[in-house]
Coordinates of N, CA, C and O in Angstrom, one line a residue:
M1 N -109.6 -66.5 44.3 CA -109.1 -67.5 45.5 C -108.5 -65.9 46.6 O -107.8 -65.3 45.6
S2 N -108.9 -65.8 47.6 CA -108.2 -64.7 48.2 C -106.9 -64.6 48.6 O -106.7 -66.0 49.0
A3 N -106.2 -63.3 48.7 CA -105.1 -63.4 49.3 C -105.0 -64.0 50.7 O -105.9 -63.2 51.4
Q4 N -104.1 -64.5 51.2 CA -103.8 -64.5 52.6 C -103.3 -63.9 53.4 O -102.3 -63.4 53.4
I5 N -103.8 -63.4 54.8 CA -103.6 -62.4 55.4 C -102.5 -63.0 56.5 O -103.0 -64.1 57.2
P6 N -101.2 -62.2 56.4 CA -100.4 -63.1 57.4 C -100.8 -63.3 59.1 O -100.9 -62.1 59.3
V7 N -100.5 -64.0 59.4 CA -101.3 -64.1 60.8 C -99.7 -64.0 62.1 O -98.5 -64.3 61.5
K8 N -100.0 -63.0 62.9 CA -99.0 -62.4 63.7 C -98.6 -63.9 64.7 O -99.4 -64.4 65.1
P9 N -97.5 -64.4 64.5 CA -96.9 -65.5 65.1 C -96.8 -65.5 66.7 O -96.8 -64.0 67.3
T10 N -97.0 -66.6 67.5 CA -96.9 -66.2 68.8 C -95.3 -66.4 69.0 O -94.4 -67.1 68.1
I11 N -94.8 -66.3 70.0 CA -93.5 -66.4 70.6 C -93.1 -68.1 70.5 O -91.7 -68.0 70.3
N12 N -94.0 -68.7 70.8 CA -93.6 -70.3 70.4 C -93.5 -70.6 69.2 O -92.9 -71.2 68.8
D13 N -94.4 -70.2 68.2 CA -94.4 -70.2 66.6 C -92.9 -69.8 66.1 O -92.3 -70.1 65.8
L14 N -92.3 -68.5 66.7 CA -91.0 -67.8 65.9 C -90.3 -68.6 67.2 O -89.0 -68.9 66.1
T15 N -90.1 -69.1 68.2 CA -88.9 -70.0 68.3 C -88.7 -71.1 67.8 O -87.9 -71.7 67.2
A16 N -89.9 -72.0 67.4 CA -90.1 -73.3 66.5 C -89.6 -73.0 65.2 O -88.3 -74.1 64.7
T17 N -89.8 -72.3 64.9 CA -89.4 -71.7 63.2 C -87.7 -71.5 63.5 O -87.1 -71.7 62.6
A18 N -87.5 -70.5 64.2 CA -86.2 -70.0 64.2 C -85.4 -71.5 64.6 O -84.2 -71.3 63.9
T19 N -85.5 -71.9 65.7 CA -85.2 -73.1 66.1 C -84.4 -74.1 64.4 O -83.7 -74.7 64.5
A20 N -85.7 -74.4 63.8 CA -85.6 -75.1 62.6 C -84.7 -74.0 61.5 O -83.8 -75.0 60.8
A21 N -84.8 -73.0 61.4 CA -84.0 -72.4 60.2 C -82.2 -72.0 60.9 O -81.9 -72.3 59.9
V22 N -82.5 -72.2 61.9 CA -80.4 -72.2 62.8 C -80.4 -73.2 62.9 O -80.0 -73.8 64.0
K23 N -79.9 -74.1 61.8 CA -79.5 -75.2 62.2 C -77.6 -75.3 62.5 O -77.3 -76.3 63.5
E24 N -76.7 -74.4 62.3 CA -75.6 -74.2 62.6 C -75.6 -73.1 63.5 O -76.5 -72.6 63.8
R25 N -74.6 -73.4 64.4 CA -74.1 -72.3 65.8 C -73.5 -71.2 65.0 O -73.1 -71.0 63.9
G26 N -74.3 -70.0 65.3 CA -73.8 -68.5 64.8 C -75.4 -68.0 64.3 O -76.2 -68.7 64.3
P27 N -75.4 -66.7 63.5 CA -76.1 -66.0 62.9 C -76.8 -67.0 61.9 O -75.8 -67.3 61.0
A28 N -78.3 -66.8 61.6 CA -78.6 -67.2 60.8 C -78.7 -66.4 59.1 O -78.2 -65.2 59.5
P29 N -78.5 -67.1 58.0 CA -78.7 -65.8 56.7 C -79.5 -65.1 56.4 O -80.4 -65.3 55.7
V30 N -79.9 -64.3 57.8 CA -81.2 -63.3 57.5 C -81.4 -62.2 56.2 O -82.4 -62.4 55.8
H31 N -80.2 -62.1 55.8 CA -79.9 -61.0 54.5 C -80.6 -61.9 53.6 O -80.6 -60.9 52.5
L32 N -80.7 -63.1 53.4 CA -81.3 -63.5 52.4 C -82.6 -64.2 52.6 O -83.2 -64.2 51.1
W33 N -83.3 -64.0 53.6 CA -85.1 -64.6 53.5 C -85.5 -62.7 53.3 O -85.2 -62.0 54.0
N34 N -86.6 -63.1 52.7 CA -87.6 -62.1 52.6 C -88.8 -62.6 52.6 O -90.0 -62.3 51.8
P35 N -89.3 -62.8 54.3 CA -90.6 -63.4 54.3 C -91.7 -62.4 54.5 O -91.1 -60.9 54.5
P36 N -92.9 -62.2 54.5 CA -93.9 -61.4 54.8 C -93.7 -60.9 56.0 O -93.5 -61.4 57.3
F37 N -94.1 -59.5 56.2 CA -94.1 -58.8 57.5 C -95.2 -59.1 58.0 O -96.4 -59.1 57.6
C38 N -95.3 -59.6 59.5 CA -96.5 -60.5 60.5 C -96.7 -59.3 61.3 O -97.5 -59.4 62.4
G39 N -96.2 -57.8 61.6 CA -96.5 -56.9 62.6 C -95.3 -57.4 63.5 O -94.6 -57.4 63.7
D40 N -95.7 -56.1 64.7 CA -95.1 -56.3 65.9 C -95.4 -56.8 67.0 O -96.3 -57.0 66.9
I41 N -94.5 -57.5 67.2 CA -94.5 -58.2 68.9 C -93.6 -57.3 70.3 O -93.2 -56.8 69.5
D42 N -94.6 -57.7 71.5 CA -94.2 -57.1 72.1 C -92.7 -57.9 72.9 O -92.8 -58.9 74.1
M43 N -91.5 -57.4 72.0 CA -90.3 -58.0 72.7 C -89.6 -56.6 72.5 O -89.6 -56.4 71.4
R44 N -88.6 -56.2 73.2 CA -87.4 -55.5 73.1 C -86.4 -55.8 74.0 O -86.5 -56.5 74.5
I45 N -85.4 -55.0 73.5 CA -84.0 -55.2 74.1 C -83.6 -53.7 74.5 O -83.6 -52.3 73.8
A46 N -83.5 -53.7 76.0 CA -83.1 -52.9 76.9 C -81.7 -51.9 76.4 O -81.2 -52.9 76.3
R47 N -81.4 -51.1 76.9 CA -80.2 -50.6 77.0 C -79.1 -51.4 77.3 O -77.6 -51.4 76.9
D48 N -79.6 -52.0 78.4 CA -78.3 -52.7 79.0 C -78.3 -54.3 78.7 O -77.6 -54.5 78.9
G49 N -78.8 -54.7 77.5 CA -78.5 -55.6 76.3 C -79.8 -56.6 77.4 O -79.8 -57.8 76.4
T50 N -80.8 -56.4 77.9 CA -81.7 -57.4 78.2 C -82.7 -57.9 77.6 O -83.0 -56.1 76.9
W51 N -83.2 -58.4 77.3 CA -84.3 -59.1 76.3 C -85.5 -59.2 77.1 O -85.5 -59.9 78.3
F52 N -86.5 -58.6 76.5 CA -87.9 -58.7 77.3 C -88.8 -59.1 76.6 O -88.7 -58.9 75.4
H53 N -90.0 -60.2 77.1 CA -90.6 -60.4 76.0 C -92.2 -60.2 77.1 O -92.4 -60.7 77.9
E54 N -92.8 -59.4 76.2 CA -94.1 -59.5 77.3 C -94.1 -58.5 78.6 O -94.8 -58.8 79.2
G55 N -93.5 -57.4 79.0 CA -92.8 -57.2 79.9 C -91.9 -57.8 80.7 O -91.3 -57.4 81.8
G56 N -91.5 -59.1 80.6 CA -90.8 -59.6 81.5 C -89.5 -60.5 80.8 O -89.3 -60.4 79.8
P57 N -88.6 -60.1 81.9 CA -87.0 -60.7 81.1 C -87.2 -61.7 80.4 O -87.5 -62.6 80.9
I58 N -86.5 -61.9 79.6 CA -86.2 -63.6 79.0 C -84.9 -64.1 79.6 O -83.7 -63.6 79.2
T59 N -85.1 -65.0 80.4 CA -83.8 -65.4 81.6 C -83.2 -66.4 81.1 O -82.1 -66.5 81.4
R60 N -83.6 -67.0 80.0 CA -83.0 -68.3 79.4 C -81.5 -67.8 78.4 O -82.3 -67.4 77.5
P61 N -80.7 -68.0 78.8 CA -79.6 -67.3 77.7 C -79.7 -68.1 76.4 O -79.3 -67.5 75.3
A62 N -79.9 -69.3 76.5 CA -80.1 -70.1 75.0 C -81.1 -69.5 74.3 O -81.1 -69.1 72.9
M63 N -82.3 -69.0 75.0 CA -83.4 -68.2 73.8 C -83.2 -66.8 73.5 O -83.0 -66.7 72.3
V64 N -82.1 -65.9 74.2 CA -81.7 -64.8 74.0 C -80.6 -64.9 73.0 O -80.8 -64.4 71.7
K65 N -80.0 -66.1 73.1 CA -78.8 -66.0 71.7 C -79.6 -67.0 70.5 O -79.0 -66.4 69.5
L66 N -80.7 -67.3 70.7 CA -81.5 -68.1 69.4 C -82.2 -66.5 68.9 O -82.0 -66.5 67.7
F67 N -82.8 -65.8 69.4 CA -83.3 -64.9 68.7 C -82.3 -63.8 68.3 O -82.7 -63.0 67.2
S68 N -81.2 -63.5 69.2 CA -80.4 -62.7 68.5 C -79.7 -63.1 67.2 O -79.2 -62.5 66.4
S69 N -79.9 -64.8 66.9 CA -79.7 -65.0 65.8 C -80.1 -64.7 64.7 O -79.7 -65.2 63.6
I70 N -81.2 -64.7 64.6 CA -82.4 -64.2 63.7 C -82.6 -62.5 63.4 O -83.7 -62.2 63.1
L71 N -81.8 -61.8 63.9 CA -82.1 -60.4 64.1 C -81.6 -59.8 62.9 O -80.6 -59.9 62.5
R72 N -82.6 -58.7 62.7 CA -81.7 -58.0 61.4 C -82.3 -56.5 61.5 O -83.5 -56.4 62.0
K73 N -81.5 -55.9 61.4 CA -82.0 -54.4 61.0 C -82.1 -53.5 59.4 O -81.2 -53.6 58.7
D74 N -83.3 -52.9 59.6 CA -83.9 -52.5 58.0 C -84.0 -51.3 58.3 O -84.9 -50.8 59.2
G75 N -83.0 -50.3 57.9 CA -83.1 -48.8 58.4 C -83.1 -48.4 59.7 O -81.8 -48.8 60.1
D76 N -83.8 -47.8 60.1 CA -83.5 -47.7 61.4 C -84.5 -48.7 62.6 O -84.2 -48.8 63.9
A77 N -85.5 -49.5 61.8 CA -85.9 -50.7 62.4 C -85.3 -52.0 62.7 O -84.6 -52.5 62.1
Y78 N -85.8 -52.7 63.6 CA -85.4 -54.1 64.0 C -86.1 -55.0 63.8 O -88.0 -55.1 64.4
F79 N -86.1 -56.5 63.3 CA -86.9 -57.6 62.9 C -86.3 -58.6 63.6 O -84.9 -58.8 63.3
L80 N -87.2 -59.6 63.7 CA -86.8 -61.3 63.7 C -87.1 -61.5 62.5 O -88.5 -61.6 62.7
V81 N -86.1 -62.4 61.8 CA -86.6 -62.8 60.5 C -86.2 -64.6 60.7 O -85.4 -64.9 61.0
T82 N -87.2 -65.0 60.0 CA -87.1 -66.6 59.7 C -87.6 -66.6 58.3 O -87.9 -65.6 57.9
P83 N -87.4 -67.4 57.4 CA -87.9 -67.9 56.5 C -89.1 -67.8 56.4 O -89.7 -67.2 54.7
V84 N -89.9 -68.0 56.9 CA -91.7 -67.7 56.9 C -92.0 -66.3 57.0 O -93.5 -66.7 57.5
E85 N -91.1 -65.8 58.2 CA -92.3 -64.8 58.8 C -90.9 -63.5 59.1 O -89.9 -64.0 59.8
K86 N -91.9 -62.3 59.5 CA -90.6 -60.8 60.1 C -91.5 -60.2 60.7 O -92.6 -59.9 60.6
V87 N -90.8 -60.1 62.1 CA -91.9 -59.6 63.3 C -90.9 -58.1 63.2 O -89.8 -58.6 63.8
G88 N -91.6 -57.3 63.8 CA -91.1 -56.1 64.5 C -90.7 -56.3 66.2 O -91.5 -57.0 66.3
I89 N -89.3 -55.6 66.7 CA -89.2 -55.9 67.9 C -88.7 -54.4 68.1 O -88.1 -53.5 67.1
T90 N -88.6 -54.1 69.6 CA -88.2 -52.5 69.9 C -86.6 -52.8 70.7 O -86.6 -53.7 71.2
V91 N -85.8 -51.8 70.1 CA -84.4 -51.9 70.7 C -84.2 -50.4 71.3 O -84.3 -49.5 70.3
E92 N -84.2 -50.2 72.3 CA -83.8 -48.8 72.8 C -82.7 -48.4 72.5 O -82.6 -46.8 72.6
D93 N -81.6 -48.9 72.4 CA -80.4 -48.4 71.8 C -79.2 -49.3 70.7 O -79.9 -48.8 70.0
A94 N -78.5 -50.2 71.5 CA -78.1 -51.0 70.4 C -78.7 -52.4 71.0 O -78.5 -52.4 71.9
P95 N -78.8 -53.1 69.9 CA -79.5 -54.8 70.3 C -78.2 -55.7 71.3 O -78.6 -56.3 72.0
F96 N -76.8 -54.9 71.3 CA -75.6 -55.9 72.3 C -75.4 -54.9 72.9 O -74.9 -53.4 72.7
V97 N -74.1 -55.5 73.8 CA -73.4 -54.6 74.6 C -72.0 -55.2 74.4 O -71.9 -56.4 74.9
A98 N -71.0 -54.9 74.0 CA -69.6 -55.3 74.1 C -68.8 -55.0 75.7 O -68.8 -54.4 76.0
Q99 N -68.9 -56.4 76.0 CA -68.5 -56.2 77.9 C -66.9 -56.8 78.0 O -66.7 -56.3 79.1
D100 N -66.4 -56.8 76.9 CA -64.9 -57.2 77.3 C -64.1 -56.8 75.5 O -64.8 -56.6 74.6
M101 N -63.2 -56.5 75.7 CA -62.2 -56.5 74.5 C -60.6 -57.2 74.4 O -60.0 -57.1 75.7
E102 N -60.3 -57.8 73.5 CA -59.3 -58.5 73.8 C -57.9 -57.7 72.6 O -58.6 -57.5 71.6
V103 N -56.8 -57.1 73.1 CA -56.2 -56.7 72.5 C -54.9 -57.2 71.9 O -54.5 -58.2 72.7
T104 N -54.7 -57.6 70.8 CA -53.3 -58.5 70.2 C -52.7 -57.7 69.2 O -53.0 -56.9 68.5
G105 N -51.7 -57.5 69.3 CA -50.2 -56.7 68.2 C -50.1 -55.7 68.8 O -50.7 -55.1 69.6
Q106 N -49.7 -54.8 68.0 CA -49.5 -53.7 68.1 C -49.6 -52.5 67.0 O -49.2 -53.0 65.5
G107 N -49.5 -51.6 67.1 CA -49.4 -50.2 65.6 C -50.2 -50.8 64.7 O -51.6 -50.7 64.8
D108 N -49.8 -50.9 63.5 CA -51.1 -51.4 62.3 C -51.1 -52.4 62.4 O -52.3 -52.9 61.5
D109 N -50.6 -53.4 62.8 CA -51.1 -54.7 63.1 C -52.1 -55.2 64.4 O -51.9 -56.3 65.0
Q110 N -52.2 -54.0 65.7 CA -53.3 -54.1 66.4 C -54.4 -54.6 66.0 O -55.1 -54.3 65.0
H111 N -55.1 -55.3 67.1 CA -56.7 -55.9 66.2 C -57.1 -55.7 68.2 O -56.6 -56.1 68.9
L112 N -58.5 -55.1 67.9 CA -59.2 -54.9 69.0 C -60.5 -56.0 68.6 O -61.4 -55.9 67.9
T113 N -61.0 -57.0 69.4 CA -61.7 -58.3 69.4 C -62.9 -58.2 70.6 O -62.3 -57.8 71.8
F114 N -63.9 -57.4 70.3 CA -65.0 -57.5 71.3 C -66.3 -58.6 71.0 O -66.0 -59.2 70.6
T115 N -65.9 -58.8 73.1 CA -66.6 -59.7 72.9 C -68.4 -59.5 73.8 O -68.4 -58.7 74.4
T116 N -69.6 -59.6 73.2 CA -70.7 -59.4 73.5 C -71.6 -60.0 74.8 O -71.1 -61.2 75.0
N117 N -72.4 -59.0 75.3 CA -73.5 -59.7 76.1 C -73.8 -61.5 75.7 O -74.4 -62.3 76.7
I118 N -73.9 -61.5 74.6 CA -74.7 -62.9 73.8 C -73.0 -63.8 73.9 O -73.3 -65.1 73.3
G119 N -72.0 -63.4 73.9 CA -71.1 -64.1 73.6 C -70.4 -64.3 72.1 O -69.4 -64.9 71.6
E120 N -71.1 -63.2 71.7 CA -70.7 -63.2 70.0 C -69.4 -62.2 70.2 O -69.2 -61.3 70.9
T121 N -68.5 -62.6 69.4 CA -67.1 -61.8 69.2 C -67.4 -61.0 67.5 O -67.4 -61.4 66.7
A122 N -66.3 -59.9 67.7 CA -65.9 -59.6 66.5 C -64.7 -58.5 66.5 O -64.6 -57.7 67.4
T123 N -64.1 -58.6 65.2 CA -62.7 -57.8 65.3 C -62.9 -56.2 64.6 O -63.6 -56.5 63.5
A124 N -62.4 -55.3 65.3 CA -63.0 -53.8 64.5 C -62.0 -54.0 63.3 O -61.2 -54.4 63.4
G125 N -62.5 -53.3 62.8 CA -61.7 -53.3 61.0 C -62.6 -52.4 60.1 O -63.6 -52.0 60.5
P126 N -62.7 -52.7 58.9 CA -63.1 -51.9 57.8 C -64.8 -52.7 57.9 O -65.6 -51.8 57.7
D127 N -64.8 -53.8 58.4 CA -66.3 -54.8 58.0 C -67.6 -54.4 59.3 O -68.0 -54.5 59.9
N128 N -66.4 -54.1 60.2 CA -66.6 -53.8 61.9 C -66.2 -52.5 62.5 O -65.4 -52.6 63.6
P129 N -66.6 -51.1 61.9 CA -66.2 -50.3 62.5 C -66.7 -49.8 64.3 O -67.7 -50.3 64.6
I130 N -65.4 -48.8 64.5 CA -65.9 -48.6 65.8 C -66.5 -46.8 65.4 O -66.0 -46.2 64.7
R131 N -67.4 -46.5 66.2 CA -68.0 -45.4 66.2 C -68.3 -44.4 67.5 O -68.4 -45.3 68.4
V132 N -68.4 -43.3 67.9 CA -68.6 -42.7 69.0 C -69.6 -41.6 68.6 O -69.6 -40.5 68.0
D133 N -70.9 -41.7 69.4 CA -71.9 -40.6 69.2 C -71.6 -39.7 70.3 O -71.6 -39.9 71.6
T134 N -71.2 -38.7 69.9 CA -70.8 -37.4 71.0 C -72.3 -36.7 70.9 O -71.8 -35.2 71.5
T135 N -73.0 -36.7 70.6 CA -74.2 -36.0 70.6 C -74.8 -35.8 71.9 O -75.9 -35.0 72.2
G136 N -74.7 -36.6 72.7 CA -75.3 -36.8 74.4 C -74.3 -36.0 75.3 O -73.5 -35.3 74.8
D137 N -75.0 -36.2 76.6 CA -74.2 -35.9 77.8 C -72.6 -36.3 77.8 O -71.8 -35.8 78.2
A138 N -72.3 -37.7 77.4 CA -71.3 -38.3 77.1 C -71.2 -38.8 76.2 O -72.1 -39.4 75.4
P139 N -69.9 -39.2 75.9 CA -69.8 -40.1 74.6 C -70.1 -41.4 74.7 O -70.2 -42.3 75.8
A140 N -70.8 -41.7 73.8 CA -71.6 -43.2 73.7 C -70.5 -43.9 72.3 O -70.9 -43.4 71.2
P141 N -69.7 -45.0 72.9 CA -69.0 -45.8 71.9 C -70.0 -47.0 71.2 O -70.4 -47.8 72.2
Y142 N -69.7 -47.4 70.0 CA -70.3 -48.4 69.6 C -69.4 -49.3 68.6 O -68.2 -48.6 68.0
V143 N -69.7 -50.5 68.0 CA -68.6 -51.4 67.5 C -70.0 -52.0 66.6 O -70.7 -52.7 67.3
T144 N -69.5 -52.3 65.3 CA -70.4 -53.0 64.5 C -70.2 -54.3 64.7 O -68.9 -54.8 64.8
I145 N -71.1 -55.4 65.0 CA -70.8 -57.1 65.4 C -70.9 -57.4 64.3 O -70.2 -58.5 63.6
R146 N -72.2 -57.2 63.5 CA -72.4 -58.0 62.5 C -73.5 -57.3 61.2 O -74.9 -56.6 62.0
A147 N -73.6 -57.3 60.4 CA -74.5 -57.3 58.8 C -75.8 -55.7 59.4 O -76.9 -55.8 60.2
N148 N -74.6 -54.5 60.1 CA -75.6 -53.6 60.4 C -76.3 -53.3 61.8 O -77.1 -52.7 62.4
L149 N -75.6 -54.2 62.6 CA -76.1 -54.5 63.7 C -74.5 -54.0 64.7 O -73.8 -54.8 64.8
E150 N -74.8 -53.3 65.9 CA -73.9 -52.6 66.9 C -74.1 -53.3 68.4 O -75.4 -53.5 68.8
A151 N -73.1 -53.2 68.9 CA -72.5 -52.9 70.2 C -72.9 -51.9 70.9 O -71.6 -51.4 70.6
K152 N -73.2 -51.4 71.6 CA -72.4 -50.4 72.7 C -71.3 -50.8 73.7 O -71.7 -52.1 74.2
I153 N -70.5 -50.5 73.3 CA -69.0 -50.6 74.4 C -69.2 -49.9 75.6 O -69.6 -49.1 75.8
D154 N -69.2 -51.3 76.8 CA -69.6 -50.7 78.1 C -68.2 -49.6 78.4 O -67.4 -49.4 77.9
R155 N -68.9 -49.2 79.5 CA -67.9 -48.3 80.1 C -66.3 -48.5 80.7 O -65.3 -47.9 80.2
K156 N -66.4 -49.5 81.5 CA -65.0 -50.5 81.7 C -64.3 -50.8 80.2 O -63.0 -50.4 80.3
T157 N -65.0 -51.2 79.2 CA -64.1 -51.6 78.1 C -63.6 -50.4 77.3 O -62.7 -50.2 76.6
F158 N -64.6 -49.1 77.3 CA -64.4 -47.9 76.5 C -63.2 -47.2 77.2 O -62.2 -46.9 76.7
Y159 N -63.2 -47.3 78.6 CA -62.0 -47.0 79.1 C -60.4 -47.6 78.8 O -59.4 -47.1 78.5
R160 N -60.5 -48.7 78.6 CA -59.5 -49.9 78.3 C -59.1 -49.3 76.8 O -57.9 -49.4 76.4
M161 N -60.4 -49.2 75.8 CA -60.0 -48.5 74.6 C -59.1 -47.3 74.8 O -58.3 -47.1 73.6
V162 N -59.8 -46.3 75.5 CA -58.9 -45.1 75.3 C -57.7 -45.5 75.8 O -56.9 -44.3 75.2
D163 N -57.2 -45.8 77.2 CA -55.8 -46.0 77.0 C -55.1 -46.5 76.0 O -54.1 -46.2 76.2
L164 N -55.9 -46.9 74.5 CA -54.6 -47.5 73.9 C -54.5 -45.9 72.7 O -54.5 -46.2 71.4
G165 N -55.4 -45.6 73.1 CA -55.9 -44.2 71.9 C -54.5 -43.6 71.3 O -53.3 -43.6 72.3
E166 N -54.4 -42.8 70.3 CA -53.4 -42.2 69.5 C -54.2 -41.0 68.9 O -55.2 -40.9 68.7
E167 N -53.1 -40.2 68.2 CA -53.5 -39.1 67.5 C -53.2 -39.4 66.0 O -52.0 -39.7 66.2
Q168 N -54.1 -38.9 65.3 CA -53.5 -38.9 63.8 C -54.4 -37.4 63.0 O -55.5 -37.4 63.5
Q169 N -53.5 -37.0 62.7 CA -54.3 -36.1 61.3 C -55.2 -36.4 60.3 O -54.6 -37.3 59.3
I170 N -56.4 -35.8 60.6 CA -57.3 -36.4 59.3 C -58.0 -35.1 58.8 O -58.8 -34.0 59.7
N171 N -57.9 -34.7 57.4 CA -57.9 -33.4 56.5 C -57.6 -32.4 57.5 O -58.2 -31.0 58.0
G172 N -56.3 -32.2 57.8 CA -55.9 -31.1 58.9 C -56.3 -30.9 60.2 O -55.8 -30.4 60.9
T173 N -57.2 -32.2 60.6 CA -57.5 -31.7 62.0 C -56.9 -32.8 62.6 O -56.8 -34.2 62.1
A174 N -56.2 -32.9 64.0 CA -55.8 -33.4 64.8 C -56.9 -34.2 65.4 O -57.6 -33.8 66.2
W175 N -57.1 -35.6 65.4 CA -58.2 -36.7 66.1 C -57.6 -37.8 67.2 O -56.4 -38.0 66.6
F176 N -58.5 -37.7 68.0 CA -57.6 -38.7 69.4 C -58.8 -40.1 68.8 O -60.2 -39.8 68.6
G177 N -58.0 -41.1 68.4 CA -58.8 -42.5 68.2 C -57.8 -43.7 68.4 O -57.1 -43.5 69.1
V178 N -58.4 -44.6 68.0 CA -58.1 -45.9 68.5 C -57.6 -46.4 66.7 O -58.3 -46.3 65.8
R179 N -56.4 -47.6 66.7 CA -56.2 -48.6 65.4 C -56.8 -50.0 65.7 O -56.4 -50.4 66.8
S180 N -57.4 -50.5 64.5 CA -57.6 -52.2 64.7 C -57.6 -52.2 63.4 O -58.2 -51.6 62.7
S181 N -57.1 -53.7 63.1 CA -56.7 -53.9 61.8 C -56.5 -53.3 60.9 O -57.2 -52.9 59.6
G182 N -55.9 -52.4 61.1 CA -55.0 -51.6 59.9 C -55.5 -50.3 59.7 O -55.3 -49.2 58.8
V183 N -56.9 -49.9 60.7 CA -57.8 -48.9 60.6 C -57.6 -47.9 61.4 O -58.1 -48.2 62.7
F184 N -57.9 -46.9 61.3 CA -57.6 -45.6 62.6 C -59.1 -45.0 62.7 O -59.6 -44.5 61.5
F185 N -59.6 -45.1 63.8 CA -61.2 -44.9 64.0 C -61.1 -43.7 64.9 O -61.0 -43.7 66.5
P186 N -61.5 -42.4 64.6 CA -61.4 -41.4 65.1 C -62.6 -41.4 66.2 O -63.8 -41.6 65.8
M187 N -62.1 -40.8 67.2 CA -63.2 -40.8 68.7 C -63.6 -39.4 68.8 O -64.7 -39.1 69.2
I188 N -62.7 -38.6 69.2 CA -62.9 -37.2 68.8 C -61.9 -35.9 68.5 O -60.5 -36.8 68.5
P189 N -62.0 -34.7 68.4 CA -60.9 -34.1 67.5 C -60.1 -33.7 69.1 O -60.7 -33.6 70.0
T190 N -59.0 -33.9 68.8 CA -57.6 -34.1 69.7 C -57.8 -32.6 70.8 O -57.9 -32.3 72.3
A191 N -58.4 -31.6 70.2 CA -58.7 -30.2 71.0 C -59.6 -29.9 71.7 O -59.9 -29.4 72.5
D192 N -60.5 -31.1 71.7 CA -61.5 -31.4 72.1 C -61.1 -32.1 73.9 O -62.3 -32.2 75.1
L193 N -60.1 -33.0 73.8 CA -59.8 -33.3 74.8 C -59.8 -32.6 76.3 O -59.5 -33.3 77.2
A194 N -59.0 -31.1 75.9 CA -59.1 -30.4 77.3 C -59.9 -30.2 78.3 O -60.6 -30.4 78.4

């Protein structure tokens, strides 16, 4: 008996399988699924959070939400995963964009809760850290939304976050950063703010 070669699923196959797998609202337990890799599909998430399939934008928010619920990152690669198939997709930057932030409490009791372009929320803290990539022309802030998946924090939200900034010493260096859920997230050395 010869081994079966996984067949590359179509977008309709993936949608049907994902819909059946995701019975509850919210992300599916993709970390528990280990299906065979079926190859890459022509799907990408642009820097602005727009999802594309075969060159055209996916305009139905329910479809984007469905696909985002089965998204997984393994290493540096992104996949859509169902119990029976795993396909690779392209993500230009981060899969989500944090478009808003709610601030509750103050000091150590302050909580920063971010809302993404697909309506998912995450409160920054030990499981959802904030990081700022300073290797480019301008600081690029991110927050982990779930299971190794990040949202790039949009400019207006980043400016609001900076307004909440404070200074803290870390290993003898003064850092400017923000606090959420009892954790201080350093963004930039205070000396570099001049």
